[in-house]
Coordinates of C-alpha atoms in Angstrom, one line a residue:
X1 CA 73.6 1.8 146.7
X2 CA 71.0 -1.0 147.6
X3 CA 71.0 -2.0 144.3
X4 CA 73.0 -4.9 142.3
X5 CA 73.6 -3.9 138.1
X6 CA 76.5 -5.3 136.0
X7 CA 79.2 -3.3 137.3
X8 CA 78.3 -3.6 141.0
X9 CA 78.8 -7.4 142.8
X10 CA 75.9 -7.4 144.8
X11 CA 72.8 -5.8 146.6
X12 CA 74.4 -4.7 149.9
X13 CA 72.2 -5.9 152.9
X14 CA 73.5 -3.1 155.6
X15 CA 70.5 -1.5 157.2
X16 CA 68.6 -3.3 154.0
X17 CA 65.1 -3.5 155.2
X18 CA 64.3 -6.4 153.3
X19 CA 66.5 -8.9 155.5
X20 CA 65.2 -7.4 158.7
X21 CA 62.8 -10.9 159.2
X22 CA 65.7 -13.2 157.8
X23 CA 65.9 -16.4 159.6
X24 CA 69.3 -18.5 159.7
X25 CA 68.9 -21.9 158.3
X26 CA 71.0 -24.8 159.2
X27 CA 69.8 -26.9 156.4
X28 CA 71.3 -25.1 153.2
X29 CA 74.2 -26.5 150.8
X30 CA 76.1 -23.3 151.9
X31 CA 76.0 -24.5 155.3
X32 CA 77.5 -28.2 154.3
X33 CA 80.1 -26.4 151.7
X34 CA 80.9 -24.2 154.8
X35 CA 81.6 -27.8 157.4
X36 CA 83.2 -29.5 154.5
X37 CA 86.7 -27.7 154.6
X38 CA 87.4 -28.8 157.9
X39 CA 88.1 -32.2 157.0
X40 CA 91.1 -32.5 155.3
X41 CA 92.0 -29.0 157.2
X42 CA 92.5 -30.8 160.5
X43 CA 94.3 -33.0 159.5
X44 CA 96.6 -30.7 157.8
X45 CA 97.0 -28.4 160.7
X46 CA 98.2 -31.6 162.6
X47 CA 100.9 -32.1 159.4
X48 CA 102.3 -28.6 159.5
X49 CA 103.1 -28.5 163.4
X50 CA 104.6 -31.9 162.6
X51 CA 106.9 -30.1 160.0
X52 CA 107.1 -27.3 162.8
X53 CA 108.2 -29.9 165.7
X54 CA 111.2 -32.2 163.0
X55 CA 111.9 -28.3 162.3
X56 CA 112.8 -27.5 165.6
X57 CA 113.9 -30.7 166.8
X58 CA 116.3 -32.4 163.9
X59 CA 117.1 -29.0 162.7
X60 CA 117.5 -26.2 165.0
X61 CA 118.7 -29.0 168.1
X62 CA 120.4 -31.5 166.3
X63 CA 121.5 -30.0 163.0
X64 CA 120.3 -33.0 161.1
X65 CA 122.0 -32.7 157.7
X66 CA 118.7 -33.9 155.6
X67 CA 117.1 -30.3 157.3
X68 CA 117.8 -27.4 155.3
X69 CA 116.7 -25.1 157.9
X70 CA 116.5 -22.4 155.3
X71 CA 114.4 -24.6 153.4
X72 CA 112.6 -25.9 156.0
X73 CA 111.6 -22.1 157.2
X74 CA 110.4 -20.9 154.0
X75 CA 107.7 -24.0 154.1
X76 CA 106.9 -23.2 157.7
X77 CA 106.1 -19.8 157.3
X78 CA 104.4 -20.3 153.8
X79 CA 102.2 -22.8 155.3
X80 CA 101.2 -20.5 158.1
X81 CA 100.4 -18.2 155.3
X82 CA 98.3 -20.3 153.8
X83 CA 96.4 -21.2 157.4
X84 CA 95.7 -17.0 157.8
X85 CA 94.6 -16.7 154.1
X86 CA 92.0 -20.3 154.4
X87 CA 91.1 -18.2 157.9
X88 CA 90.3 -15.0 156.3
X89 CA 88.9 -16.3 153.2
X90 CA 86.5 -18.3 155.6
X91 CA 85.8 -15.3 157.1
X92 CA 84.6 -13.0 154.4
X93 CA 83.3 -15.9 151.8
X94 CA 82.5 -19.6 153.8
X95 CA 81.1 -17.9 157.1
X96 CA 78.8 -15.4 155.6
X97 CA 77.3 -17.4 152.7
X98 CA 75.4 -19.7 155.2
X99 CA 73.5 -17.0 156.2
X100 CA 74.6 -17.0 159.6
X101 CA 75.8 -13.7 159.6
X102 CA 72.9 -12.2 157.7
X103 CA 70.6 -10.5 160.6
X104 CA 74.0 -8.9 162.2
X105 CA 75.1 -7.6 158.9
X106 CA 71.6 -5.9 158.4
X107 CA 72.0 -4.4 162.0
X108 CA 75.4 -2.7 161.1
X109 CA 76.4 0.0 159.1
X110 CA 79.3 -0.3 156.7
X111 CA 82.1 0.2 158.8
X112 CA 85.9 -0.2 158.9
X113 CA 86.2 -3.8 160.5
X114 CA 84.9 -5.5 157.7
X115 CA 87.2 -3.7 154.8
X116 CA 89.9 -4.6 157.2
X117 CA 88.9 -8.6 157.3
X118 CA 88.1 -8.2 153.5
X119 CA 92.2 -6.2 153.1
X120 CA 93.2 -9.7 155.1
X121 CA 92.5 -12.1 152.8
X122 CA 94.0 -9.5 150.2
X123 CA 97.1 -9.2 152.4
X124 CA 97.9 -12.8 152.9
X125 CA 97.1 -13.7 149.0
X126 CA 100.3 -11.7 148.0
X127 CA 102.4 -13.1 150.5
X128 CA 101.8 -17.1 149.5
X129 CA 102.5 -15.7 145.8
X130 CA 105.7 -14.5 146.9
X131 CA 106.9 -17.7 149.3
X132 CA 107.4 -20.2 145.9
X133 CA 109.9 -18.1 144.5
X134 CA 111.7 -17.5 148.4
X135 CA 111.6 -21.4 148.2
X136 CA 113.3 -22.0 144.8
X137 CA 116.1 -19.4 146.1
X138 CA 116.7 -20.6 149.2
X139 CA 117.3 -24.1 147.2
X140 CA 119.9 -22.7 144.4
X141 CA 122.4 -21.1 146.7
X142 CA 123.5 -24.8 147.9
X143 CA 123.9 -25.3 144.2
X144 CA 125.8 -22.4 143.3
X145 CA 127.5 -21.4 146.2
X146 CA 128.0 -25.3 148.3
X147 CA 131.0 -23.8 150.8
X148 CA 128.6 -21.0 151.7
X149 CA 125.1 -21.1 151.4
X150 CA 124.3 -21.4 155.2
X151 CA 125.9 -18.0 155.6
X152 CA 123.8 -16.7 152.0
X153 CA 120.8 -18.1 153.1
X154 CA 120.8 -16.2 156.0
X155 CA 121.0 -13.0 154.3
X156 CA 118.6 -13.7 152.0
X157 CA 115.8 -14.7 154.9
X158 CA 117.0 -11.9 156.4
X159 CA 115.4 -9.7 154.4
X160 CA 113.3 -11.8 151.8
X161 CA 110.9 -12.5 154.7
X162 CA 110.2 -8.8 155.6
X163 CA 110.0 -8.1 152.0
X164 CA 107.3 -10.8 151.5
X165 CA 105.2 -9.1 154.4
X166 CA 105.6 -5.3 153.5
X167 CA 105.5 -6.0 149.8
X168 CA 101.5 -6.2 149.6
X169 CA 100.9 -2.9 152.0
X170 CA 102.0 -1.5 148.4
X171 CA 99.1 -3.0 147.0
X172 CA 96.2 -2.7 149.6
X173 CA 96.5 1.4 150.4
X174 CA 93.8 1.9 148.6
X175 CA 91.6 0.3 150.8
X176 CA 92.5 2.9 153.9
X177 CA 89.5 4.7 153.2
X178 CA 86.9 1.8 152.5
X179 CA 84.1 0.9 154.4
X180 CA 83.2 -3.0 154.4
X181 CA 79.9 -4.2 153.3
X182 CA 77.8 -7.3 153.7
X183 CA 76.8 -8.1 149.7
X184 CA 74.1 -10.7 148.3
X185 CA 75.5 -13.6 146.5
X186 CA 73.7 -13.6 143.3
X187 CA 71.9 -16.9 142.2
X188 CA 72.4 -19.7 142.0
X189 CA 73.4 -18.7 145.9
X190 CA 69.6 -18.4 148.7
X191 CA 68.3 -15.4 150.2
X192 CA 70.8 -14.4 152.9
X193 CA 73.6 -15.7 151.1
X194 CA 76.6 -13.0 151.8
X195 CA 79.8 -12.2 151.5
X196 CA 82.1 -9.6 152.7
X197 CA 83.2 -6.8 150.2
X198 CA 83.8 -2.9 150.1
X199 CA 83.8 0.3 148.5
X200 CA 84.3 3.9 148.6
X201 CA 88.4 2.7 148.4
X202 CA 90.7 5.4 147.2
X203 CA 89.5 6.6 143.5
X204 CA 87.7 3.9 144.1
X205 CA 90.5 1.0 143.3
X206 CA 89.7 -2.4 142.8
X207 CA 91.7 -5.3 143.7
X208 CA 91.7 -7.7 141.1
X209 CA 93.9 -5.7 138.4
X210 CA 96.9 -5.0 141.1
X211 CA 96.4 -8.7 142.1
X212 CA 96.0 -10.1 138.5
X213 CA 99.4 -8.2 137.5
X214 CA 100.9 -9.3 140.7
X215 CA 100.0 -13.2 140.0
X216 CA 101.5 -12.8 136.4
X217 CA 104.9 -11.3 137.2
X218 CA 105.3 -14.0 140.0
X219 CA 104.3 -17.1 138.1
X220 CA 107.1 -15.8 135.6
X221 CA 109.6 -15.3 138.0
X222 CA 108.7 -18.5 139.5
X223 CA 109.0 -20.3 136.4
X224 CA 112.2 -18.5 135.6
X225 CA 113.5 -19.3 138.9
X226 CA 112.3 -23.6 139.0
X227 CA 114.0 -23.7 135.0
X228 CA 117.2 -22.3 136.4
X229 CA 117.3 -24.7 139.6
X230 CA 116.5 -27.3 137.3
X231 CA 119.2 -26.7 134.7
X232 CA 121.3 -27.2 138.1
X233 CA 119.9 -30.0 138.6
X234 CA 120.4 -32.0 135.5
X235 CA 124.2 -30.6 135.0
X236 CA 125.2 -32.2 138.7
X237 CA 123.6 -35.4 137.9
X238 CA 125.7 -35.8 134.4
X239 CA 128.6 -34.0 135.7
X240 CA 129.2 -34.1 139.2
X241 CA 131.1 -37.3 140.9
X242 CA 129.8 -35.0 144.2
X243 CA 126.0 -35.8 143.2
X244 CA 126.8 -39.5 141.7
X245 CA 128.6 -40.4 145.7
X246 CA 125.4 -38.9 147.2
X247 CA 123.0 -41.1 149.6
X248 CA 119.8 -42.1 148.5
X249 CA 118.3 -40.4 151.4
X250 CA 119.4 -37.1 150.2
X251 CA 118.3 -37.8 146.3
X252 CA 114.8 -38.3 148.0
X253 CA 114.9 -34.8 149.8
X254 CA 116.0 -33.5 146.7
X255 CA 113.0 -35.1 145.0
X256 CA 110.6 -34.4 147.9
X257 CA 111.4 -30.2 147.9
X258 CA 111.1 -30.5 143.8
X259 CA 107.3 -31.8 144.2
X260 CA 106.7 -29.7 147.2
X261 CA 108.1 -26.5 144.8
X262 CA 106.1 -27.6 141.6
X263 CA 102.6 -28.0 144.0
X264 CA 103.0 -24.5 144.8
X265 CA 102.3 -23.6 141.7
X266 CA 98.7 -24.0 142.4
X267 CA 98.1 -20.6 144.1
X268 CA 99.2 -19.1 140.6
X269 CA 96.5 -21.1 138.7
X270 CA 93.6 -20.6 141.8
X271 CA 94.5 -16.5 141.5
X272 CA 94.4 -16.6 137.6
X273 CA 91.5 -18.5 137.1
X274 CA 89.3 -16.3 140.1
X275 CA 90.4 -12.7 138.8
X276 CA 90.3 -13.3 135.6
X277 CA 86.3 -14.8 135.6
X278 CA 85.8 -11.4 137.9
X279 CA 87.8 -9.2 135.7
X280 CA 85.7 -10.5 132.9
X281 CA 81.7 -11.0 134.6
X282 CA 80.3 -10.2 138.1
X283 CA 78.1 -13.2 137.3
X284 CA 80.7 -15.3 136.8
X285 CA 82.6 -14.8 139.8
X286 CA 79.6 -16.0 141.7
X287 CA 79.5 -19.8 140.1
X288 CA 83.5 -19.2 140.3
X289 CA 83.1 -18.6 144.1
X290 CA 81.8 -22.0 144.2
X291 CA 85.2 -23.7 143.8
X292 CA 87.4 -21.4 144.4
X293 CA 87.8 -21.5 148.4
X294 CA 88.4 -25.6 147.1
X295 CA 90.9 -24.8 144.8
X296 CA 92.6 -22.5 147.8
X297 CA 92.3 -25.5 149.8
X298 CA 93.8 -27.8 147.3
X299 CA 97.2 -25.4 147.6
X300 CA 97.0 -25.1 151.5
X301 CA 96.8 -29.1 151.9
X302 CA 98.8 -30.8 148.5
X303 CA 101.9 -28.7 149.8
X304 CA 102.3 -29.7 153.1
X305 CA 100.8 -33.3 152.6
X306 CA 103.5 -34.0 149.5
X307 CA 106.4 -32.4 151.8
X308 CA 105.5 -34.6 154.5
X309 CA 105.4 -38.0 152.5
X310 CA 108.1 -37.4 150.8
X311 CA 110.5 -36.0 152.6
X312 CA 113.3 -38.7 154.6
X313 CA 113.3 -36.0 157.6
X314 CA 109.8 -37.3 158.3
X315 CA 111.1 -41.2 158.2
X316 CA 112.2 -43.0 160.9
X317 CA 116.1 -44.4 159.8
X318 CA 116.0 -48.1 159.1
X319 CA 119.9 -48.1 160.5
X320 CA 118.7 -46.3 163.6
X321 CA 115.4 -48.5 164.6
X322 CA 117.9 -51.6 164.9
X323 CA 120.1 -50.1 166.2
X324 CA 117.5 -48.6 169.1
X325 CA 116.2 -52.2 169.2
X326 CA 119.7 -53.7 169.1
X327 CA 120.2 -51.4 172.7
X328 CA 117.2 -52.3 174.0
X329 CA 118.0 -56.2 173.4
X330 CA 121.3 -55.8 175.7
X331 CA 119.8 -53.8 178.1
X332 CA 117.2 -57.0 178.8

């Protein structure tokens, strides 16, 4: 079981003698690929309680009319989705590949905790395929239905958010019965390089078919879903006086929730690009493994960075700041 051939990832270094005299070393490009991530994280984290707070604030409290608080929600809770899968992805890929957690691993035997922070990252990796096409829903009811897509919407959240959250225990049963594993990353990767993985799953199931399937048959019904919103689109601009009388604060939003809906499109190419390379060669998801935490990143940051830019909820109203200073000019 100790040893690595083609059709197994990597030497598993559970009560693996040859790691008992491992020693951690700060000084490894694992360690500095590990830090990295938490720069443009932090930053984020700040952006998506700021879309959290104008959430709350201009939509819930004030019912700002540039808040679709449908909209806005889908975002939210996507984001958040993203936070838990960087978080567990850390966990079971970043983390272990320093070596920090080499010596601990070799003290444990496989056990249940770390199938269940490896079925985490699995878990969470449905959901944000899921959240795009909740998004582009959410954003054709006002189109097709304008006199009452508050009342729609609210249906549809009602139970398109369950269904995003029990809709991967469908695909991770398998995993009730695995025991996680600390494995070896294969070269170019040190000595102590690990990550967390699994087996003894039920008839010994693997992920990255049901995952692979799963990314396919959302991308579609993403793309279906963005072509039909954008037909919408294009046939209010030419037709509708409606769209034509229409502020230029609310063509922005409109233009800000398109590019927030077309980034998302990046945890379809991330999840194609990593299954398929593992699907294909072991050895090639371990150079793969290389960027592919980045290219998670990329998803987890472009979204909630190009929403915030963009969107006129986020701007302070040029009519409103003179007219705050305007008050404050009387008052003295």
């Amino acid at each position: 079981m100790n040893e690595s051939n083609e059709s197994n990832p990597g030497i598993i270094i559970n009560l693996n003698s040859n790691y008992s005299n491992f020693q951690f070393d700060i000084f490894t490009i694992p360690v500095l690929l590990a830090i990295v991530p938490f720069i443009y994280i932090i930053p984020t984290c700040f952006v998506i309680f700021r879309i959290i707070q104008v959430y709350i604030v201009k939509g819930l409290r004030n019912n700002d009319e540039m808040v679709n608080k449908s909209v806005f929600l889908v975002i939210i809770l996507s984001q958040l989705s993203c936070l838990c899968f960087f978080l567990s992805d850390f966990l079971i890929i970043r983390l272990p590949s320093t070596g920090i957690l080499t010596t601990w691993c070799q003290q444990q035997p496989e056990n249940h905790f770390l199938a269940m922070l490896f079925t985490t990252q699995i878990y969470f990796s449905y959901a944000l395929m899921i959240y795009p096409v909740l998004l582009t829903i959410v954003r054709i009811t006002p189109i097709q239905l304008p006199h009452r897509h508050r009342e729609i919407n609210s249906k549809i959240l009602a139970y398109g958010i369950p269904f995003v959250h029990i809709y991967p225990l469908f695909f991770i049963f398998f995993m009730v019965p695995a025991l996680g594993v600390c494995r070896q990353f294969k070269k170019p990767y040190p000595f102590g390089s690990a990550f967390i993985h699994f087996y003894g799953s039920w008839h010994d199931f693997k992920n990255a078919p049901f995952e692979m399937i799963n990314t396919v048959f959302w991308l579609i019904t993403y793309l279906l879903c963005n072509f039909k919103l954008h037909q919408k689109l294009h046939y209010l601009k030419v037709n509708s006086q409606c769209h034509q009388n229409q502020s230029a604060r609310y063509r922005r939003a409109e233009i800000s929730l398109t590019l927030t809906s077309v980034s998302m499109i990046l945890t379809y190419i991330v999840n194609l690009a990593f299954q398929g390379t593992f699907l294909i060669d072991y050895n090639l998801m371990t150079y793969s493994s290389f960027f592919r935490p980045y290219g998670n990143d990329l998803e987890t940051c472009v979204v909630p960075w190009v929403f915030y830019l963009t969107h006129p909820a986020f701007q302070k109203r040029q009519g409103s700041i003179m007219s705050s200073s305007h008050q404050r000019a009387t008052r003295t």
